[in-house]
Tab-separated table of C-alpha atoms and ligand atoms in Angstrom:
chain	number	residue	atom	x	y	z
A	93	UNK	CA	-98.856	24.586	111.696
A	94	UNK	CA	-95.250	22.769	110.617
A	95	UNK	CA	-94.207	20.441	107.751
A	96	UNK	CA	-93.769	16.915	109.241
A	97	UNK	CA	-89.932	16.169	110.270
A	98	UNK	CA	-89.622	13.162	107.683
A	99	UNK	CA	-90.575	15.435	105.042
A	100	UNK	CA	-87.758	18.043	106.261
A	101	UNK	CA	-85.382	14.995	106.602
A	102	UNK	CA	-86.241	14.048	103.058
A	103	UNK	CA	-85.145	17.149	101.090
A	104	UNK	CA	-82.411	17.982	103.051
A	105	UNK	CA	-78.836	17.541	102.121
A	106	UNK	CA	-77.073	15.910	105.237
A	107	UNK	CA	-73.954	17.288	105.637
A	108	UNK	CA	-70.767	14.978	103.701
A	109	UNK	CA	-73.724	12.864	101.886
A	110	UNK	CA	-73.576	13.188	97.924
A	111	UNK	CA	-76.470	15.522	96.926
A	112	UNK	CA	-77.348	12.690	93.928
A	113	UNK	CA	-79.752	15.078	92.100
A	114	UNK	CA	-80.771	11.822	89.626
A	115	UNK	CA	-81.843	10.255	92.817
A	116	UNK	CA	-83.931	13.059	93.760
A	117	UNK	CA	-87.832	13.150	92.618
A	118	UNK	CA	-88.526	16.350	90.726
A	119	UNK	CA	-92.435	15.572	91.084
A	120	UNK	CA	-92.617	15.116	94.821
A	121	UNK	CA	-91.659	13.682	97.936
A	122	UNK	CA	-92.381	9.836	98.887
A	123	UNK	CA	-92.976	10.835	102.145
A	124	UNK	CA	-96.850	11.254	101.322
A	125	UNK	CA	-97.750	14.368	103.017
A	126	UNK	CA	-100.577	15.490	100.487
A	127	UNK	CA	-102.583	12.157	100.914
A	128	UNK	CA	-105.425	13.885	102.836
A	129	UNK	CA	-108.501	11.548	101.924
A	130	UNK	CA	-111.081	13.460	99.711
A	131	UNK	CA	-108.649	16.185	98.716
A	132	UNK	CA	-106.557	16.902	95.741
A	133	UNK	CA	-103.271	17.068	96.467
A	134	UNK	CA	-102.838	20.526	94.996
A	135	UNK	CA	-105.802	21.660	97.363
A	136	UNK	CA	-103.876	19.860	100.151
A	137	UNK	CA	-100.460	22.073	99.369
A	138	UNK	CA	-102.410	25.132	98.587
A	139	UNK	CA	-104.168	25.189	102.242
A	140	UNK	CA	-100.679	24.175	103.708
A	141	UNK	CA	-99.209	27.034	101.683
A	142	UNK	CA	-101.740	29.397	103.250
A	143	UNK	CA	-101.023	28.145	107.183
A	144	UNK	CA	-97.073	28.703	106.700
A	145	UNK	CA	-97.576	31.769	105.412
A	146	UNK	CA	-99.716	32.573	108.172
A	147	UNK	CA	-97.127	31.478	110.505
A	148	UNK	CA	-94.325	32.844	108.741
A	149	UNK	CA	-96.160	36.321	109.325
A	150	UNK	CA	-96.369	35.758	113.237
A	151	UNK	CA	-93.236	34.095	113.680
A	152	UNK	CA	-90.920	37.153	111.425
A	153	UNK	CA	-92.737	39.431	114.186
A	154	UNK	CA	-91.054	37.709	116.774
A	155	UNK	CA	-87.760	37.546	114.884
A	156	UNK	CA	-88.097	41.248	114.692
A	157	UNK	CA	-89.242	41.957	118.146
A	158	UNK	CA	-86.100	39.471	119.934
A	159	UNK	CA	-83.370	41.014	117.333
A	160	UNK	CA	-80.895	38.648	117.954
A	161	UNK	CA	-81.086	36.160	114.979
A	162	UNK	CA	-81.089	36.883	111.011
A	163	UNK	CA	-82.993	34.455	108.327
A	164	UNK	CA	-80.676	34.358	105.153
A	165	UNK	CA	-82.824	32.144	102.558
A	166	UNK	CA	-80.703	31.419	99.548
A	167	UNK	CA	-82.729	30.486	96.256
A	168	UNK	CA	-80.656	28.746	93.609
A	169	UNK	CA	-82.402	27.214	90.830
A	170	UNK	CA	-82.249	26.801	86.234
A	171	UNK	CA	-84.303	29.437	84.644
A	172	UNK	CA	-88.217	29.131	84.833
A	173	UNK	CA	-87.763	26.484	87.971
A	174	UNK	CA	-89.696	28.950	90.081
A	175	UNK	CA	-88.022	31.299	92.163
A	176	UNK	CA	-89.900	34.373	91.891
A	177	UNK	CA	-93.355	33.195	92.033
A	178	UNK	CA	-92.116	31.504	95.258
A	179	UNK	CA	-90.655	34.457	96.592
A	180	UNK	CA	-93.837	36.215	95.577
A	181	UNK	CA	-96.286	33.433	97.369
A	182	UNK	CA	-94.562	32.434	100.349
A	183	UNK	CA	-93.395	36.423	101.494
A	184	UNK	CA	-96.731	37.021	100.644
A	185	UNK	CA	-97.607	37.771	104.329
A	186	UNK	CA	-94.395	39.362	105.781
A	187	UNK	CA	-94.320	42.605	106.829
A	188	UNK	CA	-92.209	44.773	104.033
A	189	UNK	CA	-90.444	46.411	106.688
A	190	UNK	CA	-89.271	42.876	107.988
A	191	UNK	CA	-87.508	41.173	104.606
A	192	UNK	CA	-85.491	41.974	101.963
A	193	UNK	CA	-85.427	40.300	98.479
A	194	UNK	CA	-82.302	40.751	96.434
A	195	UNK	CA	-81.436	39.250	93.056
A	196	UNK	CA	-78.040	38.898	92.081
A	197	UNK	CA	-77.465	39.137	87.992
A	198	UNK	CA	-74.194	39.302	86.002
A	199	UNK	CA	-71.576	41.391	88.050
A	200	UNK	CA	-70.720	44.792	87.788
A	201	UNK	CA	-67.273	45.637	86.770
A	202	UNK	CA	-66.895	47.241	90.692
A	203	UNK	CA	-68.078	44.031	91.827
A	204	UNK	CA	-65.784	41.753	89.744
A	205	UNK	CA	-63.057	44.098	91.455
A	206	UNK	CA	-63.552	42.431	94.528
A	207	UNK	CA	-63.634	38.831	95.869
A	208	UNK	CA	-66.465	36.876	94.940
A	209	UNK	CA	-68.431	37.437	98.342
A	210	UNK	CA	-68.156	40.831	98.652
A	211	UNK	CA	-71.156	41.876	97.046
A	212	UNK	CA	-73.491	39.480	98.427
A	213	UNK	CA	-72.007	40.176	101.983
A	214	UNK	CA	-73.235	44.226	101.803
A	215	UNK	CA	-76.670	43.052	101.372
A	216	UNK	CA	-77.036	40.218	104.180
A	217	UNK	CA	-79.909	40.717	106.539
A	218	UNK	CA	-79.732	42.314	109.387
A	219	UNK	CA	-80.432	40.804	112.673
A	220	UNK	CA	-84.509	40.301	113.367
A	221	UNK	CA	-84.929	40.414	109.336
A	222	UNK	CA	-85.250	38.125	106.741
A	223	UNK	CA	-83.336	38.150	103.574
A	224	UNK	CA	-83.752	36.226	100.429
A	225	UNK	CA	-81.069	36.080	97.810
A	226	UNK	CA	-82.303	35.197	94.719
A	227	UNK	CA	-79.339	33.529	92.913
A	228	UNK	CA	-76.281	34.314	95.310
A	229	UNK	CA	-72.638	33.730	95.276
A	230	UNK	CA	-73.091	30.386	94.338
A	231	UNK	CA	-73.207	31.426	90.945
A	232	UNK	CA	-69.436	31.992	90.907
A	233	UNK	CA	-69.158	27.835	91.581
A	234	UNK	CA	-71.752	27.389	88.807
A	235	UNK	CA	-72.249	29.682	86.070
A	236	UNK	CA	-68.677	30.595	86.224
A	237	UNK	CA	-67.845	27.139	86.376
A	238	UNK	CA	-69.908	26.103	83.783
A	239	UNK	CA	-68.386	29.162	81.941
A	240	UNK	CA	-64.728	29.537	83.276
A	241	UNK	CA	-64.160	32.612	80.743
A	242	UNK	CA	-66.265	34.395	83.207
A	243	UNK	CA	-63.873	34.519	85.710
A	244	UNK	CA	-62.607	38.382	86.637
A	245	UNK	CA	-59.497	38.564	84.493
A	246	UNK	CA	-57.776	39.857	87.456
A	247	UNK	CA	-59.020	37.337	89.963
A	248	UNK	CA	-55.511	35.689	91.516
A	249	UNK	CA	-57.667	32.520	92.069
A	250	UNK	CA	-57.628	31.998	88.119
A	251	UNK	CA	-54.574	31.492	86.066
A	252	UNK	CA	-52.053	30.442	88.724
A	253	UNK	CA	-54.126	27.045	89.744
A	254	UNK	CA	-55.640	24.576	87.971
A	255	UNK	CA	-59.233	24.915	87.431
A	256	UNK	CA	-60.019	22.683	89.685
A	257	UNK	CA	-58.519	24.187	92.722
A	258	UNK	CA	-60.444	27.668	91.991
A	259	UNK	CA	-63.915	25.366	92.869
A	260	UNK	CA	-63.015	23.495	95.945
A	261	UNK	CA	-61.010	26.485	97.554
A	262	UNK	CA	-64.372	28.345	96.839
A	263	UNK	CA	-66.366	25.849	98.734
A	264	UNK	CA	-64.154	26.212	101.607
A	265	UNK	CA	-64.045	29.695	101.720
A	266	UNK	CA	-68.331	29.890	101.160
A	267	UNK	CA	-68.200	27.113	104.117
A	268	UNK	CA	-65.800	29.573	106.261
A	269	UNK	CA	-68.256	32.508	105.633
A	270	UNK	CA	-71.209	30.983	106.278
A	271	UNK	CA	-70.250	29.000	109.775
A	272	UNK	CA	-69.005	32.792	110.712
A	273	UNK	CA	-72.264	34.252	109.786
A	274	UNK	CA	-73.969	31.437	111.988
A	275	UNK	CA	-72.037	31.852	114.953
A	276	UNK	CA	-73.068	35.889	114.508
A	277	UNK	CA	-76.632	34.931	114.722
A	278	UNK	CA	-77.417	34.418	110.921
A	279	UNK	CA	-79.763	31.098	110.099
A	280	UNK	CA	-78.985	30.079	106.687
A	281	UNK	CA	-81.108	27.765	104.894
A	282	UNK	CA	-80.097	27.360	101.015
A	283	UNK	CA	-82.780	26.069	98.500
A	284	UNK	CA	-82.370	24.563	95.313
A	285	UNK	CA	-85.554	23.776	93.247
A	286	UNK	CA	-84.891	20.501	91.337
A	287	UNK	CA	-87.032	21.005	88.064
A	288	UNK	CA	-86.872	18.620	85.342
A	289	UNK	CA	-85.471	19.021	81.889
A	290	UNK	CA	-88.792	18.613	80.250
A	291	UNK	CA	-90.567	20.500	82.786
A	292	UNK	CA	-88.297	23.807	81.921
A	293	UNK	CA	-89.160	23.078	78.068
A	294	UNK	CA	-92.698	22.916	78.877
A	295	UNK	CA	-92.645	26.520	80.833
A	296	UNK	CA	-90.230	28.040	78.300
A	297	UNK	CA	-92.987	27.109	75.339
A	298	UNK	CA	-95.676	28.360	77.752
A	299	UNK	CA	-93.725	31.622	78.035
A	300	UNK	CA	-93.279	31.591	74.240
A	301	UNK	CA	-96.938	30.928	73.214
A	302	UNK	CA	-98.298	33.556	75.862
A	303	UNK	CA	-97.809	37.133	74.690
A	304	UNK	CA	-98.641	37.899	78.657
A	305	UNK	CA	-95.564	35.625	79.137
A	306	UNK	CA	-93.349	36.786	76.579
A	307	UNK	CA	-91.371	39.131	78.538
A	308	UNK	CA	-89.994	36.274	80.606
A	309	UNK	CA	-88.347	34.458	78.050
A	310	UNK	CA	-84.683	35.136	76.961
A	311	UNK	CA	-82.675	33.683	73.869
A	312	UNK	CA	-79.758	33.561	76.987
A	313	UNK	CA	-82.060	30.947	78.751
A	314	UNK	CA	-82.063	28.465	75.623
A	315	UNK	CA	-78.308	28.756	75.524
A	316	UNK	CA	-77.875	27.513	79.301
A	317	UNK	CA	-80.344	25.100	78.522
A	318	UNK	CA	-77.834	23.625	76.137
A	319	UNK	CA	-75.527	23.161	78.979
A	320	UNK	CA	-78.074	21.401	81.091
A	321	UNK	CA	-75.847	18.778	82.463
A	322	UNK	CA	-72.997	20.671	82.896
A	323	UNK	CA	-75.446	22.879	85.324
A	324	UNK	CA	-76.394	19.517	86.975
A	325	UNK	CA	-72.716	18.310	87.367
A	326	UNK	CA	-71.991	21.749	89.127
A	327	UNK	CA	-75.146	21.787	91.579
A	328	UNK	CA	-74.650	18.423	92.491
A	329	UNK	CA	-70.778	19.336	93.220
A	330	UNK	CA	-71.461	22.208	94.904
A	331	UNK	CA	-74.564	20.987	96.760
A	332	UNK	CA	-72.337	18.274	98.401
A	333	UNK	CA	-69.409	20.377	99.045
A	334	UNK	CA	-71.532	22.919	100.684
A	335	UNK	CA	-74.260	21.402	102.740
A	336	UNK	CA	-73.261	21.610	106.350
A	337	UNK	CA	-75.120	21.420	109.846
A	338	UNK	CA	-74.909	25.233	110.158
A	339	UNK	CA	-76.223	25.930	106.476
A	340	UNK	CA	-77.639	23.124	104.879
A	341	UNK	CA	-78.987	22.531	101.548
A	342	UNK	CA	-82.891	21.656	100.606
A	343	UNK	CA	-83.589	19.687	97.081
A	344	UNK	CA	-87.016	20.767	96.425
A	345	UNK	CA	-89.118	18.702	94.082
A	346	UNK	CA	-89.984	21.897	91.571
A	347	UNK	CA	-91.947	20.493	88.605
A	348	UNK	CA	-95.540	21.243	90.359
A	349	UNK	CA	-95.403	24.799	91.706
A	350	UNK	CA	-97.969	23.903	94.499
A	351	UNK	CA	-95.857	21.710	95.872
A	352	UNK	CA	-92.583	23.428	95.731
A	353	UNK	CA	-94.323	26.716	97.242
A	354	UNK	CA	-95.729	24.934	100.448
A	355	UNK	CA	-92.287	22.904	100.530
A	356	UNK	CA	-90.364	26.558	100.622
A	357	UNK	CA	-92.872	27.988	102.856
A	358	UNK	CA	-92.444	24.981	105.518
A	359	UNK	CA	-88.886	24.826	105.447
A	360	UNK	CA	-88.653	28.782	106.317
A	361	UNK	CA	-91.150	28.443	109.126
A	362	UNK	CA	-88.855	25.468	110.200
A	363	UNK	CA	-86.114	27.443	110.283
A	364	UNK	CA	-87.472	30.286	112.403
A	365	UNK	CA	-89.023	27.574	114.769
A	366	UNK	CA	-85.690	26.071	115.331
A	367	UNK	CA	-84.785	29.413	116.771
A	368	UNK	CA	-87.056	28.930	119.766
A	369	UNK	CA	-87.817	32.450	119.765
A	370	UNK	CA	-90.255	33.607	122.810
A	371	UNK	CA	-91.620	37.044	122.795
A	372	UNK	CA	-89.785	39.284	124.927
A	373	UNK	CA	-90.703	39.554	128.540
A	374	UNK	CA	-91.671	42.913	129.678
A	375	UNK	CA	-89.044	44.482	131.877
A	376	UNK	CA	-90.398	44.531	135.359
A	377	UNK	CA	-88.297	47.605	136.620
A	378	UNK	CA	-90.779	49.209	134.483
A	379	UNK	CA	-93.903	48.593	135.460
A	380	UNK	CA	-94.096	51.532	137.565
A	381	UNK	CA	-93.571	53.767	134.479
A	382	UNK	CA	-96.289	51.703	132.326
A	383	UNK	CA	-98.773	52.247	134.831
A	384	UNK	CA	-98.308	56.072	135.524
A	385	UNK	CA	-98.305	56.045	131.289
A	386	UNK	CA	-101.897	54.168	131.701
A	387	UNK	CA	-102.831	56.766	134.237
A	388	UNK	CA	-101.703	59.712	132.093
A	389	UNK	CA	-103.323	58.673	128.829
A	390	UNK	CA	-106.936	57.574	130.881
A	391	UNK	CA	-106.599	61.144	132.323
A	392	UNK	CA	-106.380	62.973	128.869
B	186	LIG	P1	-85.696	35.261	85.884
B	186	LIG	O1	-85.098	35.006	84.707
B	186	LIG	O2	-86.820	34.791	86.231
B	186	LIG	O3	-86.180	37.049	85.423
B	186	LIG	P2	-82.943	35.302	86.819
B	186	LIG	O4	-82.860	34.674	88.150
B	186	LIG	O5	-82.571	34.037	85.570
B	186	LIG	O6	-84.501	35.771	86.918
B	186	LIG	P3	-81.537	37.049	84.905
B	186	LIG	O7	-81.687	38.497	85.027
B	186	LIG	O8	-82.419	36.306	83.855
B	186	LIG	O9	-82.284	36.777	85.925
B	186	LIG	O10	-80.413	36.124	84.848
B	186	LIG	C1	-79.451	36.687	85.766
B	186	LIG	C2	-78.084	36.045	85.259
B	186	LIG	O11	-77.016	36.473	85.684
B	186	LIG	C3	-78.031	34.323	85.476
B	186	LIG	O12	-77.993	33.921	83.818
B	186	LIG	C4	-77.154	34.377	86.241
B	186	LIG	O13	-76.397	32.975	85.826
B	186	LIG	C5	-76.240	35.550	85.992
B	186	LIG	N1	-75.254	35.509	87.150
B	186	LIG	C6	-75.719	35.594	88.304
B	186	LIG	N2	-74.457	36.186	89.507
B	186	LIG	C7	-73.350	35.790	88.539
B	186	LIG	C8	-71.666	35.632	88.712
B	186	LIG	N3	-71.203	35.858	89.857
B	186	LIG	N4	-71.202	35.576	87.398
B	186	LIG	C9	-71.693	35.403	86.374
B	186	LIG	N5	-73.333	35.101	86.020
B	186	LIG	C10	-73.951	35.692	86.848
B	187	LIG	MG1	-83.324	34.523	83.806
């Protein structure tokens, strides 16, 4: 089961294209992939997600068996857009040995003592595995751009140059870093969960009103919400500057979790599908050894 190419094409920010977030829906795609007659869109999306999860399970096995490529999925979003739930649902069928999820929070003093790519590059997936970055080095051109006081005080890139140059240089560095990874066999997909400000408010209120969800709410999230427009502008610039043929951004409507999860599943299946992996062939030179092994086992 594959997501229709026209849907994927609509989600991707093409290289050189302005991401124009205001013109991108937070609710649905314009391509009606959920319009199966007689079924509710939610039902169709949930069925599709199950199919994508099955597909991911087998394609991850193939990824592991071939051992030539890694898949890196970068997830970025405003708070409460659904990163955690998406990871949980989309990765539910994947063998835990074949994948790793890393969440990046405020950097430690040691991490701030290094260049901004350092902490992430240590945690990249090895060939054969899927790595999910829940937040990433993109925070260094997002939250740090909205709050420039977070720039490490010892960072040579701050202070000496106008701040505008810091961001454009970081975009260049990110593009070069990702190009290097691509050439070394890491396929990269970057997904921005595009949630509306109204939907975020609704989800914050749900968290506040439900004792079981209260732990998910942090007062700091509300403080960041006050910078909503600055974040949207920072995202828009980052997505426009770093969507490349080797590491494209996908803008996924996130106001309906069932739409979001199915689309993310479909994007990941597509990314592995494009590797055109075939199961490894048994070595013909070892066929005699294999038949001896069979004889020995049967004789036990
Ligand atoms: P959730 O709230 O769903 O548990 P989260 O990803 O928001 O998940 P938090 O621990 O709430 O996790 O927040 C992590 C915080 O760390 C975010 O506010 C993020 O902007 C911040 N952060 C991540 N990377 C950096 C960075 N390089 N510099 C400064 N802040 C960062
Ligand atoms: Mg948070």
